[in-house]
Amino acid sequence: MIYRIFFLLLFVALLGLYKLFSSSRTDSRIDRVLLSNPIILDVRSPAEFQKGHMDEAINIPIDSIEFVPLNKFDSTRPIITYCSHGVRSIRAVGLLKSRGLKHVYNGGSWEDLVTRLEDHKHRSAK
């Protein structure tokens, strides 16, 4: 019985941490950045990217980011990163900023960013 309670508490704690990193870490400035014609960077694996992705996204897996030449990015455009849950996206922002890029934002999960883009398009159409 005590083991069940322990594992239940552990599960709840892990679920809470997952929620913390997958949603609350999405950059609050994304809505403004969407007005700036951002580069959308999908940091998932090529296999995940092939299963589905945003039309305008560029796929650079998280493990490759530190090897990509920075001149690959248009320095006049901000970069929004996304992945499947938001954790790799947070890491990608840190890696790109550590390499000198300044305007890099966490878009969180693919689903969250798609929802924000759709909301942005609806507001722009009005």
PDB file of C-alpha atoms in Angstrom:
ATOM      1  CA  MET A   1       0.000   0.000   0.000  1.00  0.00           C
ATOM      2  CA  ILE A   2       2.785   2.427   0.909  1.00  0.00           C
ATOM      3  CA  TYR A   3       4.461   1.752  -2.454  1.00  0.00           C
ATOM      4  CA  ARG A   4       1.317   2.680  -4.333  1.00  0.00           C
ATOM      5  CA  ILE A   5       1.084   5.979  -2.503  1.00  0.00           C
ATOM      6  CA  PHE A   6       4.784   6.662  -3.124  1.00  0.00           C
ATOM      7  CA  PHE A   7       4.481   5.959  -6.861  1.00  0.00           C
ATOM      8  CA  LEU A   8       1.303   7.996  -7.112  1.00  0.00           C
ATOM      9  CA  LEU A   9       3.024  10.972  -5.466  1.00  0.00           C
ATOM     10  CA  LEU A  10       6.058  10.503  -7.702  1.00  0.00           C
ATOM     11  CA  PHE A  11       3.830  10.410 -10.779  1.00  0.00           C
ATOM     12  CA  VAL A  12       2.008  13.583  -9.734  1.00  0.00           C
ATOM     13  CA  ALA A  13       5.339  15.341  -9.081  1.00  0.00           C
ATOM     14  CA  LEU A  14       6.740  14.322 -12.464  1.00  0.00           C
ATOM     15  CA  LEU A  15       3.552  15.357 -14.222  1.00  0.00           C
ATOM     16  CA  GLY A  16       3.769  18.732 -12.512  1.00  0.00           C
ATOM     17  CA  LEU A  17       7.377  19.199 -13.645  1.00  0.00           C
ATOM     18  CA  TYR A  18       6.441  18.218 -17.180  1.00  0.00           C
ATOM     19  CA  LYS A  19       3.634  20.790 -17.216  1.00  0.00           C
ATOM     20  CA  LEU A  20       5.967  23.431 -15.810  1.00  0.00           C
ATOM     21  CA  PHE A  21       8.563  22.974 -18.528  1.00  0.00           C
ATOM     22  CA  SER A  22       6.207  22.312 -21.425  1.00  0.00           C
ATOM     23  CA  SER A  23       3.866  25.258 -21.076  1.00  0.00           C
ATOM     24  CA  SER A  24       4.924  27.914 -18.611  1.00  0.00           C
ATOM     25  CA  ARG A  25       8.339  28.294 -20.220  1.00  0.00           C
ATOM     26  CA  THR A  26       6.847  29.331 -23.562  1.00  0.00           C
ATOM     27  CA  ASP A  27       8.105  32.826 -24.194  1.00  0.00           C
ATOM     28  CA  SER A  28       5.434  35.387 -23.382  1.00  0.00           C
ATOM     29  CA  ARG A  29       6.652  37.620 -26.241  1.00  0.00           C
ATOM     30  CA  ILE A  30       5.741  35.102 -28.958  1.00  0.00           C
ATOM     31  CA  ASP A  31       2.628  37.009 -30.010  1.00  0.00           C
ATOM     32  CA  ARG A  32       4.716  40.139 -30.722  1.00  0.00           C
ATOM     33  CA  VAL A  33       7.481  38.131 -32.385  1.00  0.00           C
ATOM     34  CA  LEU A  34       4.961  36.601 -34.792  1.00  0.00           C
ATOM     35  CA  LEU A  35       4.526  40.075 -36.302  1.00  0.00           C
ATOM     36  CA  SER A  36       8.228  40.109 -37.302  1.00  0.00           C
ATOM     37  CA  ASN A  37       8.204  37.301 -39.898  1.00  0.00           C
ATOM     38  CA  PRO A  38      10.166  34.926 -37.641  1.00  0.00           C
ATOM     39  CA  ILE A  39      12.176  31.880 -38.627  1.00  0.00           C
ATOM     40  CA  ILE A  40      10.320  28.845 -37.265  1.00  0.00           C
ATOM     41  CA  LEU A  41      12.836  26.239 -36.124  1.00  0.00           C
ATOM     42  CA  ASP A  42      11.697  22.666 -35.451  1.00  0.00           C
ATOM     43  CA  VAL A  43      14.308  21.015 -33.214  1.00  0.00           C
ATOM     44  CA  ARG A  44      12.807  17.527 -33.283  1.00  0.00           C
ATOM     45  CA  SER A  45      14.449  14.562 -35.000  1.00  0.00           C
ATOM     46  CA  PRO A  46      14.129  14.161 -38.785  1.00  0.00           C
ATOM     47  CA  ALA A  47      11.780  11.190 -38.234  1.00  0.00           C
ATOM     48  CA  GLU A  48       9.479  13.308 -36.039  1.00  0.00           C
ATOM     49  CA  PHE A  49       9.647  16.141 -38.577  1.00  0.00           C
ATOM     50  CA  GLN A  50       8.645  13.799 -41.433  1.00  0.00           C
ATOM     51  CA  LYS A  51       5.594  12.619 -39.491  1.00  0.00           C
ATOM     52  CA  GLY A  52       4.291  16.183 -39.469  1.00  0.00           C
ATOM     53  CA  HIS A  53       5.490  19.747 -39.045  1.00  0.00           C
ATOM     54  CA  MET A  54       4.547  23.350 -39.587  1.00  0.00           C
ATOM     55  CA  ASP A  55       4.727  24.298 -43.269  1.00  0.00           C
ATOM     56  CA  GLU A  56       7.182  27.142 -42.774  1.00  0.00           C
ATOM     57  CA  ALA A  57       9.429  25.289 -40.310  1.00  0.00           C
ATOM     58  CA  ILE A  58      13.095  24.497 -40.818  1.00  0.00           C
ATOM     59  CA  ASN A  59      14.221  21.234 -39.217  1.00  0.00           C
ATOM     60  CA  ILE A  60      17.499  21.328 -37.317  1.00  0.00           C
ATOM     61  CA  PRO A  61      17.538  18.611 -34.651  1.00  0.00           C
ATOM     62  CA  ILE A  62      18.624  19.702 -31.185  1.00  0.00           C
ATOM     63  CA  ASP A  63      21.763  17.540 -31.401  1.00  0.00           C
ATOM     64  CA  SER A  64      22.888  19.416 -34.539  1.00  0.00           C
ATOM     65  CA  ILE A  65      22.269  23.003 -33.459  1.00  0.00           C
ATOM     66  CA  GLU A  66      25.746  23.620 -32.120  1.00  0.00           C
ATOM     67  CA  PHE A  67      27.264  22.583 -35.487  1.00  0.00           C
ATOM     68  CA  VAL A  68      25.051  24.659 -37.803  1.00  0.00           C
ATOM     69  CA  PRO A  69      26.796  27.741 -39.223  1.00  0.00           C
ATOM     70  CA  LEU A  70      25.138  30.854 -37.805  1.00  0.00           C
ATOM     71  CA  ASN A  71      25.103  32.501 -41.232  1.00  0.00           C
ATOM     72  CA  LYS A  72      22.378  29.973 -42.104  1.00  0.00           C
ATOM     73  CA  PHE A  73      20.009  32.260 -40.188  1.00  0.00           C
ATOM     74  CA  ASP A  74      18.840  35.648 -41.444  1.00  0.00           C
ATOM     75  CA  SER A  75      20.068  37.923 -38.645  1.00  0.00           C
ATOM     76  CA  THR A  76      17.244  40.416 -39.267  1.00  0.00           C
ATOM     77  CA  ARG A  77      14.570  37.867 -38.357  1.00  0.00           C
ATOM     78  CA  PRO A  78      13.835  36.496 -34.882  1.00  0.00           C
ATOM     79  CA  ILE A  79      13.868  32.726 -34.361  1.00  0.00           C
ATOM     80  CA  ILE A  80      11.093  30.762 -32.666  1.00  0.00           C
ATOM     81  CA  THR A  81      11.959  27.201 -31.651  1.00  0.00           C
ATOM     82  CA  TYR A  82       9.535  24.343 -31.051  1.00  0.00           C
ATOM     83  CA  CYS A  83       9.561  20.598 -30.430  1.00  0.00           C
ATOM     84  CA  SER A  84       7.060  17.961 -29.342  1.00  0.00           C
ATOM     85  CA  HIS A  85       6.660  19.014 -25.698  1.00  0.00           C
ATOM     86  CA  GLY A  86       8.766  22.154 -25.256  1.00  0.00           C
ATOM     87  CA  VAL A  87      11.767  20.778 -23.357  1.00  0.00           C
ATOM     88  CA  ARG A  88      14.122  20.524 -26.357  1.00  0.00           C
ATOM     89  CA  SER A  89      12.894  23.919 -27.487  1.00  0.00           C
ATOM     90  CA  ILE A  90      14.075  25.469 -24.207  1.00  0.00           C
ATOM     91  CA  ARG A  91      17.461  23.828 -24.664  1.00  0.00           C
ATOM     92  CA  ALA A  92      17.689  25.055 -28.289  1.00  0.00           C
ATOM     93  CA  VAL A  93      17.072  28.652 -27.207  1.00  0.00           C
ATOM     94  CA  GLY A  94      19.929  28.380 -24.708  1.00  0.00           C
ATOM     95  CA  LEU A  95      22.299  26.844 -27.256  1.00  0.00           C
ATOM     96  CA  LEU A  96      21.550  29.450 -29.922  1.00  0.00           C
ATOM     97  CA  LYS A  97      21.883  32.332 -27.466  1.00  0.00           C
ATOM     98  CA  SER A  98      25.176  30.923 -26.166  1.00  0.00           C
ATOM     99  CA  ARG A  99      26.425  31.029 -29.760  1.00  0.00           C
ATOM    100  CA  GLY A 100      25.641  34.743 -30.015  1.00  0.00           C
ATOM    101  CA  LEU A 101      22.133  34.912 -31.453  1.00  0.00           C
ATOM    102  CA  LYS A 102      20.024  37.400 -29.520  1.00  0.00           C
ATOM    103  CA  HIS A 103      16.470  37.186 -30.799  1.00  0.00           C
ATOM    104  CA  VAL A 104      15.598  33.559 -30.081  1.00  0.00           C
ATOM    105  CA  TYR A 105      12.317  32.613 -28.425  1.00  0.00           C
ATOM    106  CA  ASN A 106      10.819  29.408 -27.049  1.00  0.00           C
ATOM    107  CA  GLY A 107       7.636  28.508 -28.909  1.00  0.00           C
ATOM    108  CA  GLY A 108       7.091  25.463 -26.711  1.00  0.00           C
ATOM    109  CA  SER A 109       5.372  22.449 -28.166  1.00  0.00           C
ATOM    110  CA  TRP A 110       4.328  22.081 -31.779  1.00  0.00           C
ATOM    111  CA  GLU A 111       0.638  22.059 -30.793  1.00  0.00           C
ATOM    112  CA  ASP A 112       0.961  25.209 -28.666  1.00  0.00           C
ATOM    113  CA  LEU A 113       2.760  27.114 -31.401  1.00  0.00           C
ATOM    114  CA  VAL A 114       0.274  26.055 -34.088  1.00  0.00           C
ATOM    115  CA  THR A 115      -2.562  27.272 -31.853  1.00  0.00           C
ATOM    116  CA  ARG A 116      -0.808  30.611 -31.291  1.00  0.00           C
ATOM    117  CA  LEU A 117      -0.155  31.036 -35.024  1.00  0.00           C
ATOM    118  CA  GLU A 118      -3.799  30.306 -35.838  1.00  0.00           C
ATOM    119  CA  ASP A 119      -4.944  32.814 -33.207  1.00  0.00           C
ATOM    120  CA  HIS A 120      -2.487  35.345 -34.609  1.00  0.00           C
ATOM    121  CA  LYS A 121      -3.785  34.828 -38.174  1.00  0.00           C
ATOM    122  CA  HIS A 122      -7.410  35.221 -37.023  1.00  0.00           C
ATOM    123  CA  ARG A 123      -6.606  38.458 -35.179  1.00  0.00           C
ATOM    124  CA  SER A 124      -4.659  39.785 -38.194  1.00  0.00           C
ATOM    125  CA  ALA A 125      -7.548  39.016 -40.540  1.00  0.00           C
ATOM    126  CA  LYS A 126      -9.967  41.187 -38.555  1.00  0.00           C
TER     127      LYS A 126
END
